[in-house]
Amino acid sequence: MGGFRAAVPHAAPDAVPDAMDAALLDVVDDSGASRGLLYVLPPSGDALWLVALTGAPREMALPWARVGLSEPVAVADAVRRGELVWVGDIEEMARRYPRTSLVLPYPFSLAAAPLTAEGAAVGGLVLLWPGSHPALLGDRERAAVDAGCRRLGRLLHRVAGDGGLCPPDEPRILPHPLRTRAVSAEAGELAAYVARLPGGACALDMTGRFTFVTPGAADLLGVPVEELVGALPWEALPWMDVPEIEDHYRSAVVSEQPTRFGAVRPPDRPLIFELYPDPSGISVRITPGDPLAGAGPSAAAERLAAGPGRAGLLYHLMHLAATLTEAVGVQDVVNQAADQLMPALGAKAMALMAARDGRLRMLGHRGYDAELMARFDDLPLTADTPAARVVDTCTPHFFTSFDELRRLYPRAVQLDDKASWAFLPLVASGRAIGSLVLAYDRPQHFPPSERAALTALVALVGQALERGRLYDTQYTVAHQLQAALLPRRLPTPPGLRVAARYRPSGHGMEVGGDFYDLIRLDDTTVAAAIGDVQGHDVDAAALMGQVRTAVHGHAMAGSSPADVLSTTNRLLVDLDAGRFASCLYAHLDLVRRTACLASAGHPPAVLRHPDGRTEVLHVPPGLLLGIEADTTYQAAAYPLPPGSVLVLYTDGLVERPGLDPDEAVTALAGHLAAADPGDLDAVADQLIGHVSEPVDDIALLVIGVDPAG
């Protein structure tokens, strides 16, 4: 907040920041919240910046130090919509803000409110209450929040008017406003009381550092008191620097509920830790014992133990996010969801359905019988079933037993041997697009932490499913476009046999700019063309259609091979498409038995003679189409004897990393020499079959001259 001080020359150096700090502490105290976060919105800014917070370590606020106004975060929604956002519990947080619930999957309530002045947004306020808070915000609490927002808005507006509303270097940590507590004992009596308690005791401040350690606690931890006070536990005690212990600590800080867990001090000293938090810090009681056999764990510990392990959950979350990012279609999403979610959550069966045209259609399943799943395919969205209901309400349903499910759906009939079910809406772009069902062999109780984890994980699946459906649609449209632009059927002039192939490289949508064509000019002459437009997308395919049409038209007009390329090049330059194309054009005269070829930067054709000898038909190289309008091309003529086979192809057939192009063409000629010229379809398949993983699309045109002439 140093930027504020520098920007208020007429006020005391710390007057405005101190006033804002006081206003933040007051609204936290007046509303009964446990923590508060203050954000500023710089003029013309697109992000909120955290400037101050109370009752939490700075590290826990780092994921939200900068919040873009378009991000799916509560404070961004509040500022963007200009109204208070209330999230009553962990399940609602998982539904509405899965990103937040994944980082903080603990019981708490949250209010986010915009800070405005004279009709303009100048910042945002976030308040947190512990998990024990009711699901609704009380009237007195709301009044305190509104009053605090008005006060903070005026202060931020004053700073903005002086030109000092700018992002800070780092947020300020403010001490929490402690409510008064009556203490009748003297300090010495309190110390004696603590010393008489069994085990050990210590205290952590809101940054997580030891502020008080009893000799008994130091003895149990194996480190002198003087080395502990002022240190972070995971620094002074390296064996505590593990995700599970950090998770218990974060849970206590955020939820403000007692938390109990066990750990082993190396080499084999089991200890029990009981954490009792409030906004000023955490009181810790340490006792010896077996973490696995300790009696009477607290309710908070039971909740944590019942759900997926936090470290394991984060691992599966990261792995699921990574694999779903790579998913390129709906079926990919189904497979990845089953592979990742089922082992992570202990489910034995999964079904994924999508809403389409008012019905719920089965996209895929795992662990279920196909005949059973067919009964649930194509259900109306109005059907009284949990899978359809969660789409309509966008609210997950959890059933620990079939009896519980039947109480809500009396007509339900159990058709499987599963014990518990989770029906989860697949949400994308703020709407439900389907549902996902997880079934368990053993009864599941679905505590709040597990419900939040399930909801957040499935949110990733919903977003991936929407991308997958879009990809599948684009894929279909692109392939239909390319199929329409390529010849539906090649002519079969007397004296010639023809085979053609197109094979995508497998990159992107598997659509690109490769093309081939065979043009019957008259009874004794034929033109053949093959080309490659730069790119692997719909634009490349569309431009390919224009290039092929131009070549076809100029050929039918009787232009020479060189002129066909010259006029097509001028067209491509005039289109100014920003892409280039290679092309090889051949004029075949079946009376003179010659092939006259011209090339625009394209790989050379290969001719197989009747005796099995192969020849690479080198043509004077020409510039790629679409670079210079005045480019001219040259042609070269070669004999085309009866029984010969002419092969035209694009570079995907010969291009290999680290392989010299001339050597690649020579290898292709060798494969052609070994092929049987009597079956051109087999020749085409053999030539493509030698390419296991093409680095580019392949177009191939194989033309055989009748041995009879």
XYZ file of C-alpha atoms in Angstrom:
709
model
C 0.000 0.000 0.000
C 3.014 2.249 -0.331
C 1.479 3.563 -3.540
C -1.369 5.080 -1.500
C 1.005 6.983 0.758
C 2.950 8.483 -2.128
C -0.243 9.652 -3.791
C -1.752 11.671 -0.905
C 0.610 14.654 -0.473
C -1.820 16.804 1.509
C -2.678 14.209 4.165
C -0.602 12.652 6.890
C 1.640 9.995 5.280
C -0.256 7.075 6.773
C -3.675 8.682 7.251
C -5.566 7.102 4.359
C -4.063 3.588 4.636
C -4.592 3.645 8.386
C -8.204 4.720 7.888
C -8.769 1.888 5.428
C -7.142 -0.614 7.786
C -9.394 0.604 10.585
C -12.469 0.383 8.341
C -11.595 -3.170 7.317
C -11.047 -4.235 10.938
C -14.311 -2.585 11.957
C -16.422 -4.335 9.336
C -14.850 -7.677 10.278
C -15.620 -7.026 13.944
C -19.110 -5.586 13.423
C -20.223 -8.421 11.125
C -18.790 -11.141 13.352
C -16.639 -12.435 10.468
C -13.447 -14.312 11.141
C -11.445 -12.906 8.248
C -11.552 -10.050 5.783
C -9.861 -9.262 2.471
C -9.797 -5.806 0.872
C -9.326 -5.399 -2.897
C -8.759 -2.313 -5.025
C -9.743 -1.849 -8.669
C -7.343 0.569 -10.376
C -8.908 3.011 -12.874
C -9.465 1.334 -16.247
C -8.179 -1.879 -14.662
C -9.330 -5.369 -15.552
C -8.284 -7.001 -12.273
C -8.766 -6.628 -8.533
C -5.648 -6.416 -6.346
C -5.516 -7.578 -2.726
C -4.207 -4.765 -0.507
C -4.981 -5.955 3.024
C -6.264 -9.022 4.869
C -6.929 -10.057 8.442
C -6.639 -13.296 10.356
C -4.792 -15.428 7.781
C -1.229 -16.051 6.598
C -0.266 -14.198 3.441
C 0.591 -17.516 1.730
C -3.021 -18.696 1.950
C -4.198 -15.588 0.103
C -1.641 -15.787 -2.721
C -3.962 -17.584 -5.193
C -6.256 -14.552 -4.987
C -3.705 -11.731 -4.749
C -4.806 -10.684 -8.244
C -8.295 -11.567 -9.498
C -9.324 -10.825 -13.071
C -12.819 -9.363 -13.401
C -13.792 -12.158 -15.785
C -12.535 -14.968 -13.540
C -14.985 -17.401 -11.869
C -14.275 -16.037 -8.376
C -16.870 -14.649 -5.954
C -15.328 -11.186 -5.532
C -15.027 -10.751 -9.307
C -18.697 -11.704 -9.725
C -19.705 -9.244 -6.993
C -17.816 -6.325 -8.559
C -18.857 -7.170 -12.112
C -22.555 -7.528 -11.195
C -22.569 -4.755 -8.611
C -24.216 -6.842 -5.880
C -23.354 -8.915 -2.834
C -22.507 -12.577 -3.434
C -23.198 -14.987 -0.553
C -21.877 -18.566 -0.443
C -23.390 -20.370 2.516
C -21.429 -23.614 2.720
C -18.787 -25.825 1.163
C -21.205 -27.589 -1.190
C -22.500 -24.331 -2.633
C -18.905 -23.175 -3.059
C -18.069 -26.349 -5.013
C -21.069 -25.826 -7.309
C -20.578 -22.143 -7.986
C -16.824 -21.648 -7.623
C -15.036 -24.993 -8.120
C -11.632 -23.320 -8.406
C -11.949 -21.820 -4.915
C -13.286 -25.039 -3.406
C -10.354 -27.009 -4.804
C -7.838 -24.728 -3.109
C -9.880 -24.381 0.104
C -12.074 -27.492 0.471
C -13.003 -26.659 4.068
C -16.235 -25.652 5.822
C -16.712 -21.863 5.753
C -19.162 -19.209 4.570
C -18.241 -16.256 2.390
C -19.630 -12.878 1.442
C -18.169 -10.849 -1.411
C -19.358 -7.298 -2.008
C -18.487 -4.502 -4.447
C -17.015 -1.243 -3.176
C -18.408 1.703 -5.107
C -18.388 5.462 -5.011
C -20.403 7.837 -7.203
C -21.652 4.889 -9.237
C -18.223 3.498 -10.100
C -16.559 0.351 -8.773
C -13.340 1.042 -6.859
C -12.733 -2.321 -5.201
C -14.171 -5.356 -3.474
C -14.581 -6.778 0.028
C -14.482 -10.460 1.009
C -15.544 -11.675 4.463
C -15.269 -15.235 5.763
C -17.153 -16.924 8.596
C -16.265 -20.301 10.178
C -17.964 -23.543 9.163
C -20.326 -23.297 12.138
C -22.044 -20.223 10.638
C -25.667 -20.706 9.481
C -26.240 -21.159 5.761
C -27.877 -17.714 5.501
C -26.447 -14.266 6.184
C -28.239 -12.595 9.100
C -29.910 -9.174 8.829
C -27.562 -7.554 11.360
C -24.572 -9.062 9.591
C -25.823 -7.769 6.237
C -26.326 -4.290 7.684
C -22.767 -4.296 9.051
C -21.413 -5.426 5.672
C -23.344 -2.711 3.815
C -22.136 0.011 6.219
C -18.548 -1.184 5.961
C -18.728 -1.221 2.152
C -19.980 2.357 2.040
C -17.171 3.500 4.335
C -14.468 1.611 2.428
C -15.876 2.800 -0.904
C -15.563 6.435 0.153
C -11.979 5.918 1.322
C -10.939 4.154 -1.886
C -12.664 6.854 -3.943
C -10.618 9.477 -2.113
C -7.434 7.615 -2.948
C -8.509 7.228 -6.579
C -9.207 10.956 -6.795
C -5.638 11.651 -5.757
C -4.345 9.252 -8.435
C -3.074 6.684 -5.958
C -5.418 3.724 -6.577
C -2.788 1.382 -7.968
C -1.745 -2.251 -7.394
C 0.368 -2.691 -4.233
C 3.637 -4.585 -4.052
C 2.125 -7.029 -1.550
C -0.930 -7.110 0.738
C -0.735 -5.918 4.319
C -1.479 -8.401 7.121
C -3.622 -6.837 9.845
C -4.105 -8.223 13.359
C -7.589 -9.580 13.869
C -9.885 -7.444 16.071
C -10.193 -9.745 19.102
C -13.483 -9.646 20.946
C -13.043 -8.959 24.655
C -12.727 -11.932 26.966
C -12.900 -11.904 30.745
C -9.792 -13.430 32.354
C -9.671 -13.539 36.133
C -6.386 -15.369 36.641
C -2.966 -13.735 36.787
C -0.306 -14.628 34.217
C 1.563 -16.802 36.720
C -1.570 -18.729 37.603
C -2.306 -19.309 33.894
C 1.239 -20.596 33.353
C 0.896 -22.971 36.293
C -2.455 -24.182 34.982
C -0.981 -24.953 31.565
C 2.033 -26.708 33.103
C -0.230 -29.069 35.073
C -2.026 -30.296 31.938
C -0.832 -33.652 30.577
C 1.255 -33.638 27.411
C 2.335 -30.336 25.945
C 0.797 -27.116 24.689
C 1.827 -24.430 22.243
C 0.317 -21.546 20.329
C 0.624 -20.382 16.718
C -0.106 -16.844 15.571
C -2.055 -16.099 12.412
C 1.110 -16.421 10.308
C 1.604 -19.942 11.651
C 4.640 -19.202 13.864
C 5.137 -20.519 17.390
C 4.438 -17.791 19.964
C 4.294 -19.996 23.056
C 5.672 -23.478 23.789
C 5.573 -25.396 27.070
C 8.557 -27.510 28.127
C 6.352 -30.598 27.790
C 5.570 -29.727 24.163
C 9.246 -29.102 23.402
C 10.121 -32.481 24.904
C 7.508 -34.277 22.811
C 8.634 -32.469 19.652
C 12.306 -33.094 20.403
C 13.419 -29.471 19.918
C 14.344 -26.867 22.598
C 11.800 -24.146 23.347
C 14.137 -21.375 22.188
C 14.463 -22.981 18.734
C 10.703 -23.269 18.362
C 9.450 -19.829 19.413
C 9.278 -17.535 16.375
C 9.703 -20.389 13.890
C 7.226 -22.025 11.549
C 6.494 -25.647 12.547
C 7.486 -27.079 9.152
C 10.787 -25.168 9.311
C 11.769 -26.103 12.875
C 10.378 -29.626 12.456
C 11.155 -30.846 8.898
C 9.192 -34.056 9.438
C 6.027 -31.956 9.611
C 6.624 -30.517 6.128
C 4.156 -32.877 4.406
C 0.896 -32.096 2.548
C -1.313 -33.997 4.992
C -0.226 -31.946 8.026
C -0.395 -28.678 6.086
C -3.922 -29.616 5.036
C -5.005 -30.121 8.655
C -3.516 -26.738 9.537
C -5.299 -24.997 6.651
C -8.549 -26.703 7.593
C -8.308 -25.363 11.147
C -7.460 -21.838 9.957
C -10.276 -21.578 7.422
C -13.048 -23.505 9.159
C -12.175 -22.410 12.732
C -13.242 -25.851 13.892
C -11.209 -28.144 16.185
C -9.065 -30.528 14.201
C -7.286 -33.629 15.409
C -4.641 -35.681 13.599
C -1.758 -38.007 14.269
C 1.866 -37.922 13.132
C 5.053 -39.819 13.868
C 8.149 -37.958 15.058
C 11.167 -39.775 13.616
C 12.127 -42.394 14.142
C 9.074 -43.925 15.801
C 7.456 -41.523 18.313
C 3.693 -41.302 17.621
C 2.032 -38.030 18.615
C -1.526 -36.726 18.651
C -2.130 -33.053 17.759
C -5.349 -31.215 18.646
C -5.816 -27.787 17.055
C -8.192 -25.195 18.511
C -8.356 -22.144 16.211
C -9.751 -18.641 16.286
C -8.970 -15.625 14.060
C -5.936 -14.646 16.174
C -4.185 -18.006 15.888
C -4.295 -21.639 16.969
C -3.881 -23.298 20.351
C -2.313 -26.741 20.037
C -2.351 -29.622 22.506
C 0.169 -32.433 21.957
C -0.053 -35.848 23.593
C 1.794 -39.113 23.038
C -0.145 -41.937 21.453
C -0.790 -44.091 18.425
C -2.381 -41.988 15.654
C -4.140 -45.068 14.334
C -5.484 -46.206 17.711
C -6.161 -42.877 19.394
C -9.507 -42.836 21.131
C -12.356 -40.555 20.284
C -11.243 -38.461 17.297
C -13.084 -35.221 16.913
C -15.887 -34.718 14.431
C -13.637 -32.611 12.240
C -11.051 -35.384 12.070
C -13.754 -37.888 11.206
C -14.955 -35.697 8.375
C -11.462 -35.358 6.966
C -10.780 -39.056 7.268
C -14.016 -40.000 5.539
C -13.312 -38.172 2.297
C -10.528 -38.656 -0.213
C -7.065 -37.910 1.168
C -6.150 -34.301 0.424
C -2.717 -35.122 -1.025
C -4.180 -37.924 -3.133
C -7.073 -35.699 -4.202
C -4.710 -32.970 -5.380
C -2.653 -35.533 -7.299
C -5.721 -36.894 -9.070
C -7.020 -33.365 -9.640
C -3.817 -32.261 -11.358
C -3.664 -35.469 -13.366
C -7.320 -35.189 -14.360
C -6.894 -31.532 -15.372
C -3.821 -32.388 -17.456
C -5.406 -35.345 -19.224
C -8.689 -33.548 -19.878
C -6.740 -30.688 -21.439
C -5.424 -33.177 -23.985
C -8.829 -34.763 -24.659
C -9.870 -34.052 -28.265
C -13.399 -35.393 -28.379
C -16.355 -36.553 -26.324
C -15.201 -40.177 -26.181
C -11.784 -39.025 -25.033
C -13.435 -37.112 -22.184
C -15.504 -40.161 -21.179
C -12.434 -42.396 -21.101
C -10.288 -39.916 -19.190
C -13.031 -39.256 -16.626
C -13.452 -42.979 -15.983
C -9.699 -43.603 -15.825
C -9.104 -40.794 -13.326
C -12.277 -40.346 -11.268
C -13.124 -43.949 -10.470
C -9.796 -44.936 -8.848
C -9.434 -41.529 -7.170
C -12.866 -41.718 -5.540
C -13.182 -45.460 -5.035
C -16.203 -45.746 -7.362
C -16.892 -49.054 -9.105
C -19.094 -47.794 -11.927
C -19.628 -44.585 -13.863
C -22.070 -43.315 -16.470
C -21.842 -40.020 -18.343
C -24.866 -38.495 -20.068
C -25.398 -35.313 -22.057
C -28.518 -33.197 -22.487
C -29.496 -32.776 -26.114
C -32.820 -31.841 -27.734
C -34.717 -32.199 -24.483
C -33.404 -35.690 -23.778
C -30.583 -37.255 -21.788
C -28.345 -39.307 -24.056
C -25.766 -41.822 -22.880
C -22.248 -40.849 -23.968
C -20.325 -43.624 -22.227
C -20.067 -45.806 -19.163
C -17.616 -47.956 -17.238
C -18.364 -50.810 -14.814
C -22.001 -51.050 -15.929
C -23.620 -53.603 -18.244
C -24.301 -52.193 -21.718
C -27.829 -53.640 -21.776
C -28.626 -51.923 -18.481
C -27.259 -48.590 -19.701
C -29.376 -48.850 -22.855
C -32.473 -48.615 -20.643
C -31.355 -45.173 -19.441
C -30.386 -43.834 -22.858
C -32.545 -41.144 -24.484
C -34.542 -40.346 -21.332
C -36.632 -37.148 -21.423
C -35.159 -34.402 -19.262
C -38.548 -34.216 -17.582
C -38.249 -37.826 -16.348
C -38.490 -38.284 -12.586
C -34.998 -39.736 -12.201
C -32.000 -38.364 -10.286
C -29.855 -38.260 -13.450
C -32.391 -35.955 -15.118
C -33.219 -33.999 -11.969
C -29.632 -32.858 -11.384
C -29.565 -31.400 -14.902
C -32.772 -29.490 -14.240
C -31.752 -28.179 -10.800
C -27.967 -28.037 -11.319
C -27.709 -29.504 -7.804
C -25.903 -32.774 -7.004
C -27.728 -35.670 -5.330
C -26.007 -38.099 -2.949
C -27.598 -41.320 -1.737
C -25.981 -43.493 0.910
C -28.406 -46.369 0.224
C -31.132 -47.380 -2.192
C -33.744 -46.895 0.543
C -32.677 -43.251 0.761
C -32.901 -42.909 -3.023
C -36.354 -44.483 -3.123
C -37.681 -42.084 -0.476
C -37.076 -39.238 -2.923
C -37.952 -41.262 -6.055
C -40.681 -43.745 -5.052
C -40.883 -45.298 -8.536
C -37.188 -46.150 -8.616
C -36.260 -49.800 -9.094
C -32.811 -51.088 -8.180
C -31.340 -52.747 -11.257
C -27.741 -53.124 -10.098
C -25.898 -54.389 -7.047
C -24.446 -51.035 -5.990
C -24.773 -49.658 -2.443
C -24.407 -45.855 -2.823
C -24.657 -43.323 -5.631
C -23.588 -39.788 -6.480
C -25.525 -37.980 -9.245
C -23.597 -34.893 -10.307
C -24.484 -32.155 -12.817
C -21.945 -31.457 -15.541
C -21.760 -27.678 -15.641
C -20.126 -25.547 -18.319
C -20.555 -21.855 -19.093
C -22.908 -21.545 -16.134
C -25.440 -24.174 -17.280
C -25.898 -27.908 -16.845
C -25.052 -29.810 -20.023
C -25.362 -33.331 -18.659
C -24.961 -35.562 -15.641
C -22.394 -37.983 -14.296
C -23.274 -40.951 -12.105
C -20.799 -42.613 -9.760
C -21.771 -45.865 -8.056
C -20.076 -47.606 -5.124
C -20.017 -51.229 -4.010
C -19.883 -50.236 -0.334
C -22.005 -47.695 1.544
C -20.675 -44.136 1.309
C -21.659 -41.364 3.717
C -20.511 -38.439 1.522
C -19.386 -35.924 4.192
C -19.289 -32.248 3.135
C -15.590 -32.319 2.228
C -16.123 -35.286 -0.099
C -19.226 -33.748 -1.659
C -17.249 -30.586 -2.386
C -14.382 -32.615 -3.851
C -16.751 -34.580 -6.099
C -18.524 -31.448 -7.290
C -15.265 -29.644 -8.029
C -13.712 -32.593 -9.860
C -16.795 -33.131 -11.990
C -16.780 -29.419 -12.899
C -13.561 -30.131 -14.807
C -15.317 -32.940 -16.660
C -18.205 -30.645 -17.605
C -15.884 -28.041 -19.075
C -13.921 -30.703 -20.964
C -17.152 -32.238 -22.270
C -18.250 -28.903 -23.706
C -14.885 -28.556 -25.444
C -15.118 -32.152 -26.659
C -18.579 -31.632 -28.155
C -17.384 -28.475 -29.892
C -14.337 -30.329 -31.224
C -16.470 -33.194 -32.540
C -18.768 -30.730 -34.293
C -15.860 -28.858 -35.855
C -14.223 -32.152 -36.799
C -17.351 -33.346 -38.603
C -17.896 -30.044 -40.388
C -14.244 -29.847 -41.413
C -14.208 -33.347 -42.845
C -17.458 -32.784 -44.676
C -15.949 -29.611 -46.108
C -12.778 -31.363 -47.213
C -14.686 -34.306 -48.669
C -16.820 -31.868 -50.655
C -13.745 -30.067 -51.990
C -11.925 -33.213 -53.107
C -13.163 -35.103 -56.219
C -16.087 -37.375 -55.384
C -15.091 -39.684 -58.225
C -12.123 -39.619 -60.553
C -12.677 -40.086 -64.290
C -11.407 -43.281 -65.959
C -10.262 -42.310 -69.460
C -9.634 -45.144 -71.935
C -6.112 -46.472 -71.562
C -5.615 -45.334 -67.936
C -6.177 -46.824 -64.482
C -6.255 -44.592 -61.397
C -6.056 -44.920 -57.592
C -6.099 -42.057 -55.064
C -5.654 -41.772 -51.325
C -5.914 -39.060 -48.686
C -4.563 -39.610 -45.158
C -4.533 -36.918 -42.447
C -1.496 -36.654 -40.223
C -3.550 -36.887 -37.015
C -2.791 -33.325 -35.859
C -5.577 -30.959 -34.824
C -8.881 -31.675 -36.570
C -7.170 -33.901 -39.159
C -8.131 -31.566 -41.968
C -5.815 -29.567 -44.182
C -4.945 -28.241 -47.591
C -3.701 -31.307 -49.509
C -5.570 -32.055 -52.758
C -5.426 -34.126 -55.928
C -7.366 -34.060 -59.199
C -7.600 -35.897 -62.508
C -9.116 -33.910 -65.381
C -10.240 -35.510 -68.655
C -9.471 -32.934 -71.363
C -10.508 -35.032 -74.414
C -10.400 -38.630 -75.546
C -6.594 -38.749 -75.676
C -5.358 -36.157 -73.161
C -5.661 -36.012 -69.398
C -4.411 -33.537 -66.779
C -3.326 -34.579 -63.274
C -2.697 -32.196 -60.395
C -1.610 -32.533 -56.816
C -0.961 -29.769 -54.284
C -0.594 -28.730 -50.674
C -1.941 -25.499 -49.159
C -0.155 -24.356 -46.014
C -1.957 -25.186 -42.759
C -4.080 -27.833 -41.005
C -7.413 -26.137 -40.435
C -10.689 -25.224 -42.063
C -9.174 -22.124 -43.672
C -6.526 -24.284 -45.339
C -9.200 -26.658 -46.636
C -11.292 -23.776 -47.971
C -8.305 -22.223 -49.765
C -7.405 -25.644 -51.131
C -10.830 -25.790 -52.771
C -10.199 -22.454 -54.471
C -6.756 -23.516 -55.715
C -8.048 -26.854 -57.025
C -10.960 -25.126 -58.780
C -8.573 -22.637 -60.408
C -6.242 -25.390 -61.626
C -9.204 -27.376 -62.948
C -10.679 -24.390 -64.777
C -7.413 -23.296 -66.431
C -6.719 -26.886 -67.466
C -10.150 -27.210 -69.091
C -9.474 -23.950 -70.933
C -6.535 -25.600 -72.668
C -3.700 -23.752 -70.901
C -0.224 -25.256 -70.940
C 1.187 -26.683 -67.687
C 3.315 -23.562 -67.103
C 0.374 -21.235 -67.793
C -1.940 -23.221 -65.488
C 0.441 -22.580 -62.589
C 1.063 -18.926 -63.544
C -2.620 -17.993 -63.668
C -3.399 -19.938 -60.476
C -0.520 -18.155 -58.745
C -1.916 -14.732 -59.710
C -5.306 -15.722 -58.308
C -3.784 -16.809 -54.993
C -1.798 -13.560 -54.728
C -4.963 -11.541 -55.429
C -6.845 -13.451 -52.721
C -4.221 -12.268 -50.225
C -4.950 -15.256 -48.006
C -1.588 -15.045 -46.253
C -0.844 -18.689 -47.133
C 1.244 -20.391 -49.774
C 0.671 -23.547 -51.781
C 2.770 -26.034 -53.673
C 1.456 -27.738 -56.806
C 2.593 -30.245 -59.423
C 0.665 -30.253 -62.685
C 1.014 -32.926 -65.374
C -0.404 -32.977 -68.944
C -0.630 -36.581 -70.169
C -0.811 -37.185 -73.948
C -1.859 -40.791 -74.536
C -1.225 -40.584 -78.313
C 2.300 -39.198 -78.136
C 2.819 -41.106 -74.852
C 4.375 -38.163 -73.056
C 3.956 -36.452 -69.721
C 4.630 -32.705 -69.591
C 5.047 -31.469 -66.002
C 5.393 -28.080 -64.266
C 6.080 -27.567 -60.558
C 5.443 -24.804 -58.027
C 7.780 -25.890 -55.240
C 6.314 -29.416 -55.102
C 8.090 -32.786 -54.599
C 8.901 -34.515 -57.921
C 6.765 -37.239 -59.480
C 8.112 -40.791 -59.704
C 7.664 -42.968 -62.808
C 7.835 -46.755 -62.793
C 8.793 -48.120 -66.201
C 7.322 -51.385 -67.537
C 10.558 -53.239 -66.747
C 10.361 -52.227 -63.049
C 12.964 -49.490 -63.303
C 11.973 -46.251 -61.519
C 12.790 -42.672 -62.456
C 12.394 -39.440 -60.517
C 10.960 -36.838 -62.906
C 12.830 -33.683 -62.044
C 11.210 -30.456 -63.228
C 12.710 -26.928 -63.148
C 11.761 -25.697 -59.664
C 9.258 -22.864 -59.462
C 8.280 -20.532 -56.641
C 5.415 -21.547 -54.357
C 1.994 -20.242 -55.375
C 0.865 -17.059 -53.656
C 4.210 -15.284 -53.157
C 4.861 -13.118 -56.241
C 2.239 -12.295 -58.844
C 4.639 -12.152 -61.831
C 6.252 -15.561 -61.261
C 6.738 -17.705 -64.374
C 7.061 -21.468 -64.466
C 8.844 -23.902 -66.793
C 7.770 -27.335 -67.922
C 9.650 -30.537 -68.755
C 8.462 -33.500 -70.857
C 9.101 -37.199 -70.196
C 8.136 -40.375 -72.072
C 5.072 -42.188 -70.718
C 5.341 -45.708 -72.138
C 2.533 -48.308 -72.023
C 2.634 -50.310 -68.772
C 4.234 -47.477 -66.818
C 2.944 -46.133 -63.495
C 3.116 -42.426 -62.589
C 2.982 -41.449 -58.899
C 2.154 -37.921 -57.692
C 2.150 -37.222 -53.939
C 2.416 -34.538 -51.265
C 5.361 -34.175 -48.879
C 3.685 -36.071 -46.037
C 4.556 -39.288 -47.904
C 8.319 -38.621 -47.826
C 8.939 -36.079 -45.053
C 10.716 -37.481 -41.994
C 12.620 -35.698 -39.209
C 16.344 -35.893 -39.911
C 15.914 -37.580 -43.327
C 17.339 -35.918 -46.435
C 14.511 -35.158 -48.939
C 16.403 -36.696 -51.883
C 17.007 -39.873 -49.913
C 13.324 -39.987 -48.967
C 12.242 -39.729 -52.628
C 14.771 -42.435 -53.573
C 13.286 -44.699 -50.887
C 9.797 -44.043 -52.282
C 11.014 -45.024 -55.751
C 12.348 -48.269 -54.269
C 8.972 -49.089 -52.738
C 7.283 -48.346 -56.076
C 9.721 -50.643 -57.910
C 8.833 -53.510 -55.556
C 5.057 -53.065 -55.972
C 2.816 -54.987 -58.376
C 1.698 -52.552 -61.112
C -1.254 -54.771 -61.963
C -3.191 -53.647 -58.850
C -2.999 -49.874 -58.395
C -5.108 -49.917 -55.211
C -2.575 -52.275 -53.672
C 0.249 -50.006 -54.893
C -1.364 -46.973 -53.213
C -1.905 -48.886 -49.967
C 1.677 -50.166 -49.935
C 3.164 -46.718 -50.512
C 1.144 -45.172 -47.680
C 1.653 -48.225 -45.492
C 5.371 -47.475 -45.264
C 4.543 -44.293 -43.314
C 3.634 -45.256 -39.742
C 3.239 -41.752 -38.260
C 3.146 -39.046 -40.939
C 4.323 -35.615 -39.874
C 2.062 -34.015 -42.487
C -1.075 -34.895 -44.431
C -0.680 -37.240 -47.398
C -2.399 -36.957 -50.772
C -1.494 -39.634 -53.325
C -2.438 -40.097 -56.983
C -1.331 -43.278 -58.786
C -1.883 -43.376 -62.586
C -1.248 -46.553 -64.611
C -0.950 -46.567 -68.408
C -2.595 -49.556 -70.084
C 0.081 -51.952 -71.347
C -1.924 -52.347 -74.571
C -1.430 -48.685 -75.351
